[in-house]
Short mmCIF file of C-alpha atoms in Angstrom, two decimals:
data_model
loop_
_atom_site.label_atom_id
_atom_site.label_comp_id
_atom_site.label_asym_id
_atom_site.label_seq_id
_atom_site.Cartn_x
_atom_site.Cartn_y
_atom_site.Cartn_z
CA MET A 1 -0.60 59.10 -31.59
CA ILE A 2 -3.51 57.12 -33.61
CA ASP A 3 -0.91 54.28 -33.72
CA ARG A 4 0.13 54.08 -30.24
CA LEU A 5 -4.00 54.10 -29.47
CA ARG A 6 -4.30 51.11 -32.20
CA SER A 7 -1.00 49.29 -30.72
CA LEU A 8 -2.96 49.69 -27.03
CA VAL A 9 -6.20 48.65 -28.77
CA ARG A 10 -4.52 45.29 -30.08
CA HIS A 11 -2.49 44.70 -27.14
CA LEU A 12 -5.58 44.62 -24.98
CA VAL A 13 -7.51 41.62 -27.21
CA PRO A 14 -7.50 38.78 -24.98
CA SER A 15 -5.44 36.21 -25.51
CA GLY A 16 -3.25 34.13 -23.39
CA GLY A 17 -4.25 31.68 -20.23
CA THR A 18 -7.61 32.92 -18.26
CA ALA A 19 -5.79 34.70 -15.93
CA GLN A 20 -4.67 37.01 -18.90
CA ARG A 21 -7.98 36.97 -20.37
CA VAL A 22 -9.78 37.94 -17.36
CA THR A 23 -7.68 40.71 -16.73
CA LYS A 24 -7.41 41.66 -20.08
CA GLY A 25 -11.55 40.93 -20.02
CA THR A 26 -12.17 43.54 -17.36
CA VAL A 27 -10.33 46.28 -18.81
CA TRP A 28 -13.01 45.86 -21.65
CA VAL A 29 -16.04 46.07 -19.36
CA MET A 30 -14.64 48.83 -16.98
CA SER A 31 -13.93 51.23 -19.53
CA GLN A 32 -17.36 50.03 -21.03
CA ASN A 33 -19.21 50.76 -17.93
CA VAL A 34 -17.45 54.25 -16.98
CA PHE A 35 -17.74 55.51 -20.42
CA GLY A 36 -21.45 54.57 -20.63
CA ARG A 37 -21.83 55.64 -17.25
CA LEU A 38 -20.63 59.22 -17.54
CA LEU A 39 -22.35 59.48 -21.03
CA GLN A 40 -25.58 58.46 -18.87
CA LEU A 41 -25.01 60.32 -16.16
CA GLY A 42 -23.80 63.64 -17.94
CA MET A 43 -27.05 62.93 -20.01
CA LEU A 44 -29.31 62.98 -17.33
CA ALA A 45 -27.66 66.36 -15.39
CA VAL A 46 -28.64 67.74 -18.79
CA LEU A 47 -31.88 66.80 -18.95
CA ALA A 48 -32.85 67.44 -15.26
CA ARG A 49 -31.89 70.85 -16.06
CA LEU A 50 -33.53 70.94 -19.46
CA ILE A 51 -37.06 69.29 -19.08
CA GLY A 52 -37.58 69.07 -15.04
CA PRO A 53 -38.29 66.79 -12.28
CA SER A 54 -42.15 66.00 -13.38
CA GLU A 55 -41.08 65.02 -16.98
CA ILE A 56 -38.32 62.56 -15.56
CA GLY A 57 -40.89 61.63 -13.38
CA LEU A 58 -42.96 60.74 -16.67
CA VAL A 59 -40.00 59.13 -17.86
CA GLY A 60 -39.20 56.63 -14.66
CA ILE A 61 -43.07 55.56 -14.89
CA ALA A 62 -42.41 54.11 -18.20
CA LEU A 63 -39.36 52.78 -17.34
CA LEU A 64 -40.67 51.40 -14.59
CA VAL A 65 -43.47 49.56 -16.64
CA LEU A 66 -41.19 48.18 -19.35
CA SER A 67 -38.66 46.79 -16.26
CA ALA A 68 -41.84 45.01 -14.69
CA THR A 69 -42.88 43.10 -18.23
CA LYS A 70 -38.92 42.31 -18.62
CA LYS A 71 -38.32 40.51 -15.66
CA PHE A 72 -41.72 38.89 -15.00
CA THR A 73 -40.88 37.28 -18.94
CA GLU A 74 -37.26 36.74 -17.87
CA ILE A 75 -35.80 33.06 -18.49
CA GLY A 76 -32.71 33.09 -18.57
CA LEU A 77 -31.05 32.52 -21.80
CA GLU A 78 -28.11 33.95 -21.72
CA ALA A 79 -26.94 32.99 -18.29
CA ALA A 80 -27.93 29.11 -19.31
CA ILE A 81 -25.65 29.17 -22.05
CA ILE A 82 -22.67 30.94 -20.86
CA GLN A 83 -22.56 28.62 -18.11
CA GLN A 84 -22.40 25.40 -20.30
CA GLU A 85 -18.98 24.39 -20.20
CA ALA A 86 -18.91 23.32 -23.84
CA ASP A 87 -17.20 26.19 -26.07
CA ASP A 88 -19.38 25.79 -28.59
CA VAL A 89 -23.01 26.55 -28.25
CA ASP A 90 -24.28 26.67 -31.78
CA HIS A 91 -26.70 24.11 -31.52
CA TYR A 92 -28.66 26.46 -28.59
CA LEU A 93 -28.69 29.83 -30.62
CA ASN A 94 -31.42 29.36 -32.92
CA THR A 95 -33.85 28.62 -30.30
CA THR A 96 -32.87 31.33 -28.23
CA TRP A 97 -33.43 33.44 -30.88
CA VAL A 98 -36.53 32.52 -31.25
CA LEU A 99 -37.40 32.41 -27.84
CA GLN A 100 -36.04 36.17 -27.91
CA VAL A 101 -38.20 37.51 -30.38
CA LEU A 102 -41.51 36.18 -29.20
CA ARG A 103 -40.54 37.30 -25.57
CA GLY A 104 -40.09 40.82 -27.39
CA VAL A 105 -43.52 40.74 -29.12
CA LEU A 106 -45.19 39.56 -25.83
CA ILE A 107 -43.45 42.27 -23.96
CA ALA A 108 -44.49 45.32 -26.60
CA ALA A 109 -47.93 43.48 -27.04
CA VAL A 110 -48.40 43.79 -23.10
CA LEU A 111 -47.34 47.54 -23.16
CA TYR A 112 -49.77 48.34 -25.98
CA VAL A 113 -52.68 47.36 -23.93
CA ALA A 114 -51.98 47.97 -21.00
CA ALA A 115 -50.76 51.82 -20.91
CA PRO A 116 -54.16 53.05 -20.90
CA PHE A 117 -54.33 51.29 -17.08
CA VAL A 118 -50.87 52.32 -15.93
CA ALA A 119 -51.90 55.72 -16.57
CA ASP A 120 -54.83 55.21 -14.30
CA VAL A 121 -52.64 53.68 -11.87
CA PHE A 122 -50.31 56.94 -11.52
CA ASP A 123 -53.37 59.48 -12.72
CA GLU A 124 -50.69 60.52 -15.22
CA ALA A 125 -52.70 60.43 -18.55
CA ARG A 126 -49.89 61.12 -20.27
CA ALA A 127 -48.30 58.25 -19.46
CA THR A 128 -50.14 56.16 -21.81
CA VAL A 129 -48.36 56.90 -25.39
CA LEU A 130 -44.99 56.88 -23.38
CA VAL A 131 -45.23 53.70 -22.20
CA ARG A 132 -46.61 52.29 -25.55
CA ALA A 133 -43.86 53.96 -27.57
CA ILE A 134 -40.69 52.32 -25.14
CA GLY A 135 -42.46 49.29 -26.03
CA LEU A 136 -40.41 49.44 -29.49
CA SER A 137 -37.46 48.88 -27.30
CA PRO A 138 -37.83 44.87 -26.80
CA LEU A 139 -39.16 44.23 -30.15
CA LEU A 140 -35.57 45.58 -31.27
CA PHE A 141 -33.64 43.74 -28.63
CA GLY A 142 -35.42 40.32 -29.32
CA LEU A 143 -34.08 40.68 -33.10
CA THR A 144 -30.43 40.69 -31.92
CA ASN A 145 -27.61 38.40 -32.76
CA PRO A 146 -27.53 35.77 -30.62
CA GLY A 147 -23.95 35.40 -31.43
CA ILE A 148 -22.93 38.07 -29.59
CA VAL A 149 -23.74 35.78 -26.42
CA TYR A 150 -20.12 34.32 -27.21
CA PHE A 151 -18.39 37.29 -26.00
CA GLN A 152 -19.24 36.83 -22.47
CA LYS A 153 -18.97 33.08 -23.06
CA ASN A 154 -15.44 33.38 -24.54
CA LEU A 155 -14.21 36.64 -22.49
CA GLU A 156 -14.08 38.58 -25.86
CA PHE A 157 -15.03 41.80 -23.99
CA HIS A 158 -13.51 44.06 -26.66
CA LYS A 159 -16.34 42.82 -28.94
CA ASP A 160 -18.76 43.68 -26.37
CA PHE A 161 -17.16 47.20 -25.29
CA VAL A 162 -17.97 47.78 -29.17
CA TYR A 163 -21.52 46.42 -29.11
CA LYS A 164 -22.68 48.00 -25.97
CA LEU A 165 -21.09 51.36 -26.03
CA SER A 166 -22.30 52.33 -29.32
CA GLY A 167 -25.64 51.88 -28.11
CA GLU A 168 -25.19 54.06 -25.12
CA VAL A 169 -23.36 56.90 -27.56
CA GLY A 170 -25.97 56.92 -29.35
CA MET A 171 -28.68 56.76 -27.18
CA VAL A 172 -27.17 60.15 -25.14
CA VAL A 173 -26.55 62.15 -28.81
CA ILE A 174 -30.52 61.84 -29.57
CA ALA A 175 -31.33 62.42 -26.84
CA VAL A 176 -30.01 65.77 -25.66
CA ALA A 177 -30.41 66.68 -29.51
CA TYR A 178 -34.58 66.00 -29.47
CA ALA A 179 -34.20 68.14 -25.97
CA LEU A 180 -32.28 70.67 -27.62
CA PHE A 181 -33.42 71.38 -30.95
CA VAL A 182 -37.41 69.14 -30.97
CA GLU A 183 -39.13 70.00 -27.71
CA GLN A 184 -37.96 69.76 -23.89
CA THR A 185 -40.28 67.25 -23.07
CA ALA A 186 -40.24 63.48 -21.81
CA TRP A 187 -40.24 62.43 -25.54
CA ALA A 188 -36.45 63.14 -25.77
CA TYR A 189 -35.25 59.97 -23.25
CA VAL A 190 -37.92 57.70 -24.71
CA VAL A 191 -36.74 58.35 -28.25
CA GLY A 192 -32.89 58.37 -27.26
CA TYR A 193 -33.88 54.40 -25.38
CA VAL A 194 -35.32 53.22 -28.40
CA ALA A 195 -32.71 54.20 -30.92
CA ALA A 196 -30.00 53.08 -28.75
CA ASP A 197 -31.58 49.50 -29.26
CA ALA A 198 -31.98 50.39 -33.39
CA ILE A 199 -27.98 51.06 -33.08
CA ARG A 200 -27.28 47.80 -30.93
CA LEU A 201 -29.25 45.80 -33.45
CA VAL A 202 -27.53 46.82 -36.55
CA ILE A 203 -24.30 46.46 -34.44
CA SER A 204 -24.54 42.94 -33.35
CA TYR A 205 -24.93 41.57 -36.80
CA LEU A 206 -21.98 43.79 -38.12
CA ILE A 207 -19.98 42.25 -35.04
CA HIS A 208 -20.86 38.73 -35.08
CA PRO A 209 -20.77 36.43 -38.55
CA PHE A 210 -23.83 34.14 -36.82
CA ARG A 211 -26.93 34.27 -38.73
CA PRO A 212 -30.25 33.31 -36.70
CA GLY A 213 -32.62 30.96 -38.44
CA VAL A 214 -36.43 30.27 -37.07
CA GLU A 215 -35.47 26.36 -35.78
CA VAL A 216 -36.57 25.40 -32.13
CA ASP A 217 -34.26 22.11 -30.74
CA ARG A 218 -37.24 21.34 -28.01
CA ASP A 219 -34.21 19.47 -26.37
CA ALA A 220 -32.03 22.50 -26.59
CA ALA A 221 -35.01 24.77 -25.28
CA ARG A 222 -35.29 22.27 -22.10
CA ASP A 223 -31.93 22.69 -21.35
CA LEU A 224 -32.00 26.16 -21.41
CA ILE A 225 -35.46 27.05 -19.38
CA GLY A 226 -34.45 24.27 -17.40
CA TYR A 227 -31.34 26.23 -15.86
CA GLY A 228 -33.21 29.63 -16.61
CA LYS A 229 -36.26 28.49 -14.35
CA TRP A 230 -34.68 29.98 -11.38
CA ILE A 231 -33.33 32.99 -13.32
CA THR A 232 -36.74 34.13 -13.99
CA GLY A 233 -37.91 33.63 -10.22
CA SER A 234 -35.13 35.65 -9.44
CA SER A 235 -35.77 38.70 -11.96
CA VAL A 236 -39.31 38.91 -10.93
CA LEU A 237 -38.41 38.94 -7.04
CA TYR A 238 -35.21 41.23 -8.05
CA PHE A 239 -37.65 43.78 -9.86
CA LEU A 240 -40.17 43.77 -6.66
CA TYR A 241 -37.04 44.51 -4.42
CA SER A 242 -35.53 46.74 -6.57
CA GLN A 243 -37.77 48.76 -8.30
CA GLY A 244 -41.13 47.78 -6.18
CA ASP A 245 -39.99 50.67 -4.06
CA ASP A 246 -39.87 52.87 -7.51
CA ALA A 247 -43.05 51.65 -7.82
CA PHE A 248 -44.80 52.63 -4.73
CA VAL A 249 -43.00 56.04 -4.57
CA ALA A 250 -44.74 57.00 -7.66
CA ALA A 251 -48.08 55.60 -6.57
CA PHE A 252 -48.04 56.67 -3.39
CA ILE A 253 -46.79 60.27 -3.21
CA GLY A 254 -46.35 60.90 -7.01
CA PRO A 255 -44.17 61.36 -10.87
CA ALA A 256 -42.06 64.10 -9.01
CA ALA A 257 -41.22 61.99 -6.10
CA LEU A 258 -40.30 59.12 -7.92
CA ALA A 259 -37.74 61.43 -9.88
CA PHE A 260 -35.66 62.42 -6.82
CA TYR A 261 -35.92 58.27 -5.57
CA GLN A 262 -34.70 57.25 -8.63
CA TYR A 263 -32.01 60.29 -9.46
CA ALA A 264 -30.78 59.62 -6.05
CA TYR A 265 -30.59 56.43 -6.62
CA ARG A 266 -29.15 56.16 -10.16
CA PHE A 267 -26.03 58.98 -9.12
CA SER A 268 -25.65 57.39 -5.53
CA ASN A 269 -25.38 53.82 -7.32
CA ALA A 270 -23.90 54.54 -10.61
CA PRO A 271 -20.28 53.57 -9.11
CA ALA A 272 -21.47 50.47 -7.39
CA THR A 273 -23.80 49.56 -10.71
CA GLU A 274 -20.85 49.55 -13.25
CA LEU A 275 -18.49 47.90 -10.61
CA THR A 276 -21.36 44.99 -10.35
CA GLN A 277 -21.53 44.63 -13.44
CA VAL A 278 -17.74 44.40 -14.08
CA VAL A 279 -17.75 41.96 -11.70
CA SER A 280 -20.58 39.51 -12.33
CA SER A 281 -19.88 40.32 -16.95
CA VAL A 282 -16.35 39.02 -16.40
CA LEU A 283 -16.54 36.88 -12.82
CA PHE A 284 -19.48 34.04 -14.22
CA PRO A 285 -18.07 33.23 -17.16
CA MET A 286 -14.51 32.53 -15.59
CA PHE A 287 -15.87 30.89 -12.02
CA SER A 288 -17.66 28.87 -14.94
CA LYS A 289 -15.04 27.62 -15.98
CA LEU A 290 -13.15 27.10 -12.53
CA GLN A 291 -16.33 25.08 -11.31
CA SER A 292 -14.49 21.61 -11.35
CA ASP A 293 -11.82 23.36 -9.41
CA MET A 294 -12.89 24.12 -6.01
CA ASP A 295 -9.85 25.56 -4.67
CA LEU A 296 -8.37 27.61 -7.24
CA LEU A 297 -12.35 29.15 -7.66
CA LYS A 298 -12.04 29.84 -3.58
CA GLU A 299 -8.81 31.72 -4.33
CA THR A 300 -10.14 33.37 -7.29
CA PHE A 301 -13.19 34.64 -5.50
CA LEU A 302 -10.77 36.09 -2.39
CA LYS A 303 -9.18 38.30 -4.75
CA SER A 304 -11.98 39.40 -6.43
CA LEU A 305 -13.63 40.28 -3.29
CA ARG A 306 -10.39 42.14 -2.32
CA LEU A 307 -10.17 44.39 -5.40
CA THR A 308 -14.29 44.84 -5.01
CA THR A 309 -13.83 46.49 -1.77
CA PHE A 310 -10.42 48.17 -2.58
CA VAL A 311 -12.68 50.48 -5.60
CA ALA A 312 -16.67 50.22 -3.77
CA LEU A 313 -15.66 51.07 0.19
CA PRO A 314 -14.21 54.76 -0.92
CA MET A 315 -16.24 55.68 -3.40
CA SER A 316 -19.42 54.39 -1.60
CA CYS A 317 -17.98 56.96 1.38
CA GLY A 318 -17.03 59.56 -0.83
CA ILE A 319 -19.95 59.85 -2.79
CA ALA A 320 -21.91 59.96 0.50
CA ILE A 321 -19.76 63.17 1.42
CA VAL A 322 -20.15 65.29 -1.86
CA ALA A 323 -23.34 64.80 -2.00
CA PRO A 324 -24.79 67.72 -1.26
CA SER A 325 -22.68 69.99 -3.32
CA PHE A 326 -22.58 67.44 -6.40
CA VAL A 327 -26.34 67.63 -6.44
CA VAL A 328 -26.46 71.56 -6.25
CA ALA A 329 -23.76 72.30 -8.76
CA PHE A 330 -24.41 69.93 -11.66
CA LEU A 331 -28.64 69.09 -11.11
CA GLY A 332 -29.64 72.49 -9.56
CA GLU A 333 -31.24 73.79 -6.68
CA GLN A 334 -34.72 72.23 -7.40
CA TRP A 335 -32.86 69.04 -6.81
CA VAL A 336 -32.04 69.37 -3.47
CA GLU A 337 -34.95 66.91 -2.16
CA MET A 338 -32.94 64.35 -3.10
CA VAL A 339 -29.57 64.90 -1.38
CA VAL A 340 -30.31 62.86 1.66
CA PRO A 341 -31.66 59.61 0.18
CA MET A 342 -28.81 59.95 -2.05
CA GLN A 343 -26.32 59.78 1.05
CA ILE A 344 -28.58 56.95 2.34
CA LEU A 345 -28.63 54.85 -1.24
CA THR A 346 -24.96 54.99 -0.82
CA VAL A 347 -24.78 52.61 1.94
CA TYR A 348 -27.22 50.01 -0.24
CA GLY A 349 -24.93 50.47 -3.09
CA LEU A 350 -21.53 49.27 -1.04
CA PHE A 351 -23.98 46.24 -0.41
CA ARG A 352 -24.53 45.21 -3.67
CA SER A 353 -20.98 45.97 -4.90
CA LEU A 354 -20.31 43.20 -2.15
CA GLY A 355 -23.23 41.02 -2.82
CA LYS A 356 -22.67 40.89 -6.67
CA THR A 357 -18.55 39.15 -5.69
CA TRP A 358 -20.27 35.90 -4.52
CA GLY A 359 -23.57 36.06 -6.82
CA PRO A 360 -21.51 34.63 -9.75
CA VAL A 361 -20.15 31.88 -7.48
CA TRP A 362 -23.57 30.82 -7.16
CA LYS A 363 -24.56 30.65 -10.51
CA ALA A 364 -21.28 29.27 -11.80
CA THR A 365 -21.46 26.15 -9.66
CA GLY A 366 -24.93 25.38 -10.44
CA ARG A 367 -27.04 27.05 -7.39
CA PRO A 368 -28.86 29.84 -9.07
CA ASP A 369 -31.76 28.90 -6.97
CA TYR A 370 -29.63 30.74 -3.81
CA HIS A 371 -30.40 34.06 -5.92
CA THR A 372 -34.18 33.65 -6.02
CA LYS A 373 -34.32 32.42 -2.42
CA LEU A 374 -32.75 35.19 -0.60
CA SER A 375 -35.01 37.74 -3.41
CA LEU A 376 -37.97 36.23 -1.75
CA VAL A 377 -36.44 37.15 1.87
CA ARG A 378 -35.94 40.85 0.12
CA VAL A 379 -39.29 41.26 -1.04
CA THR A 380 -41.23 40.45 1.98
CA LEU A 381 -39.12 42.34 4.29
CA LEU A 382 -39.60 46.03 2.07
CA ALA A 383 -42.83 44.63 2.08
CA ILE A 384 -43.42 44.88 5.50
CA LEU A 385 -41.34 48.36 6.00
CA ILE A 386 -41.83 50.47 2.69
CA TYR A 387 -45.11 51.62 4.13
CA PRO A 388 -44.71 52.50 7.27
CA LEU A 389 -41.55 54.30 6.89
CA THR A 390 -41.92 56.22 3.35
CA ASP A 391 -45.29 57.36 5.47
CA ALA A 392 -43.26 58.76 8.35
CA TYR A 393 -40.41 60.16 6.16
CA GLY A 394 -41.02 60.35 2.22
CA ILE A 395 -38.97 59.05 -0.30
CA THR A 396 -35.97 59.12 2.86
CA GLY A 397 -38.34 56.72 4.40
CA THR A 398 -37.77 54.83 1.27
CA ALA A 399 -34.45 54.41 0.95
CA LEU A 400 -34.20 53.87 4.72
CA ALA A 401 -36.38 51.08 4.28
CA VAL A 402 -34.59 49.31 0.87
CA THR A 403 -30.98 49.76 2.94
CA SER A 404 -31.94 48.60 6.08
CA ILE A 405 -32.90 45.39 4.45
CA SER A 406 -29.13 45.05 3.15
CA LEU A 407 -28.07 45.72 6.53
CA PHE A 408 -29.66 42.96 8.21
CA PRO A 409 -30.69 40.22 7.27
CA MET A 410 -29.17 39.61 3.84
CA ILE A 411 -25.46 40.23 4.26
CA PRO A 412 -25.39 37.99 6.80
CA LEU A 413 -27.30 35.38 5.01
CA GLU A 414 -25.44 35.86 1.82
CA LEU A 415 -22.15 35.29 3.70
CA TYR A 416 -23.67 32.29 5.19
CA LEU A 417 -24.04 30.87 1.82
CA ILE A 418 -21.18 31.68 0.42
CA LYS A 419 -18.81 30.12 2.84
CA ASN A 420 -20.84 27.25 2.58
CA SER A 421 -20.79 26.99 -1.20
CA ILE A 422 -16.59 27.06 -1.29
CA ASP A 423 -15.87 26.40 2.17
CA VAL A 424 -14.45 29.59 2.97
CA ARG A 425 -14.06 31.32 6.29
CA TYR A 426 -15.38 33.89 7.70
CA ARG A 427 -12.37 35.25 8.99
CA GLU A 428 -10.80 35.29 5.45
CA ILE A 429 -13.70 37.46 4.24
CA ALA A 430 -13.27 39.74 7.02
CA SER A 431 -9.75 39.94 5.98
CA GLU A 432 -10.04 41.37 2.68
CA ILE A 433 -12.55 43.68 3.75
CA SER A 434 -10.86 44.90 6.78
CA TYR A 435 -8.14 46.90 5.26
CA PRO A 436 -10.10 48.91 2.61
CA LEU A 437 -12.42 49.71 6.00
CA VAL A 438 -9.86 51.48 7.53
CA ALA A 439 -8.13 53.53 4.97
CA SER A 440 -11.87 54.98 3.73
CA GLY A 441 -12.51 55.58 7.00
CA LEU A 442 -9.57 57.51 7.08
CA MET A 443 -10.61 59.15 4.03
CA SER A 444 -13.84 59.78 5.04
CA ALA A 445 -12.72 61.28 8.64
CA GLY A 446 -10.47 63.93 6.68
CA LEU A 447 -12.69 64.80 3.94
CA VAL A 448 -15.01 66.04 7.11
CA VAL A 449 -13.14 68.06 8.46
CA PHE A 450 -12.12 69.57 5.52
CA ASN A 451 -15.63 70.10 4.75
CA THR A 452 -16.72 72.08 8.59
CA SER A 453 -13.67 73.79 8.04
CA VAL A 454 -13.93 75.47 4.54
CA SER A 455 -16.71 77.04 2.82
CA LEU A 456 -16.56 76.93 -1.05
CA PRO A 457 -18.88 77.39 -3.66
CA PRO A 458 -20.40 73.98 -4.75
CA LEU A 459 -18.89 73.22 -7.90
CA LEU A 460 -15.28 74.35 -6.20
CA GLU A 461 -16.34 71.96 -3.25
CA PHE A 462 -16.98 69.40 -5.13
CA LEU A 463 -13.91 69.29 -6.90
CA ALA A 464 -11.88 70.34 -3.36
CA LEU A 465 -13.22 67.37 -1.77
CA SER A 466 -13.06 65.15 -5.12
CA VAL A 467 -9.36 65.43 -4.93
CA LEU A 468 -8.72 65.41 -1.78
CA GLY A 469 -10.45 61.85 -1.31
CA VAL A 470 -8.06 60.65 -4.01
CA ALA A 471 -4.98 61.69 -2.25
CA LEU A 472 -6.46 60.69 1.25
CA TYR A 473 -7.40 57.51 0.25
CA GLY A 474 -4.03 56.82 -2.10
CA VAL A 475 -1.59 57.57 1.05
CA SER A 476 -4.25 55.39 3.73
CA VAL A 477 -3.37 52.50 1.50
CA LEU A 478 0.08 53.11 1.29
CA VAL A 479 0.68 53.11 4.46
CA LEU A 480 -1.45 50.12 5.38
CA GLU A 481 0.24 48.23 2.71
CA LEU A 482 3.66 48.93 3.64
CA THR A 483 2.86 48.30 7.98
CA PHE A 484 0.89 45.19 7.69
CA ASP A 485 1.42 43.64 4.03
CA TRP A 486 -2.19 43.86 2.90
CA GLY A 487 -1.61 42.20 -0.63
CA ILE A 488 -3.28 44.73 -2.93
CA ARG A 489 0.10 45.68 -3.89
CA GLY A 490 0.59 42.10 -5.15
CA ASN A 491 -2.89 41.99 -7.20
CA LEU A 492 -2.11 45.36 -8.64
CA GLU A 493 1.31 44.07 -9.87
CA SER A 494 -0.39 40.81 -11.16
CA ILE A 495 -3.13 42.84 -13.27
CA ALA A 496 -0.44 44.90 -14.79
CA ALA A 497 1.87 42.29 -15.50
CA ASN A 498 -1.49 39.94 -17.41
CA LEU A 499 -1.90 42.99 -19.41
CA SER A 500 1.90 43.51 -20.27
CA ASP A 501 1.99 40.07 -21.56
#
């Protein structure tokens, strides 16, 4: 058994042409994201029962402030290096490391000084020490070996798997152990979070031979920051849009409401989050290598969109339907307030999945400014809608504000930009989305009929709906493929062939 496992791992080490490397890389990225997310969701479920919404809300405040400082100081160093067509980027790494360390020190200092003010804003004195403690995380990350950027640039995602998953495993084990054996407070999550960065720091130097030095190349810095300035703007605006709602909920309603809202977001968007991370991690470096061949870039984009919708659409529909039974079965009755927001946010998660398919095209073709400009539109609309909807409907209104903006005008705007970027037609995009949309609709109809006809305990209901959903979607896909020659079978066979080579 062990020999077979070793053989499988060796077989999946990226090799061959770009298609084979991308396919095998996707397996590694998907595996890392699936295992990592399952570990995190399991940890969140355990902590939800052990420490409750109030303590989880405190963690949410600390993470919110950390995320804000990280986004406002993001200069896109990694993206700038990956975007370079040259294979050897060693001359950028020392400069990258110095800038990375300085950024970590700056974030930690800002968090230490700002912590009391944060506590006052959210009227939660206990947040002060938590915010200061979590400031250790960017310090540790800043010291990380910059050579790990080669893992993504060269599509060596098996090494990235080891680097990232090691931190996830460490975080879950330490956080749960702290909650079980030390104290059932917000500290369990914070200690685990910081420990994850410490573990990844050590691993980064064990799995890559590059050793950074204190050296700043002005030309290299100019190149990196010149590309990354749009990443900075996009990161700031993305924070205001993606987590501005969290900050508003925490300040307007309170930490407990923040816990309900963040859990609704995390569990509803978990599949979308992992899928988008896989898509972004693999497609950006691949598209960067194809940027000089626009026809091949367009063809690859459409195949990627087909596979993304094939997975994202049924998962989003399924999560919305199983949400009530899932929350009661795994989190407990005290978390039922998150059910309706969770169902609404699955739609937002679906839009995120689609957007992450064309986002890497803009970055790879040298137009990261599109992200910034679109984010500015999102932030403006969110600022207009969030107060009246939250005031009227609580966190359900917040979820409606975020989701409705994605539906219109963001998706139409993004489709217009991708059409002009690679000369793809709307009809071609619609063709890739239509089949999984029909299959997901048939699956959802069957699940709703079953759910209204049969009464089961929450856990059994969740399991039954999950199994039935997979079966119904599989049958629907098979019928569509055989009847209309959708093409998904050819994509899956191509993936299998690339894995076997």
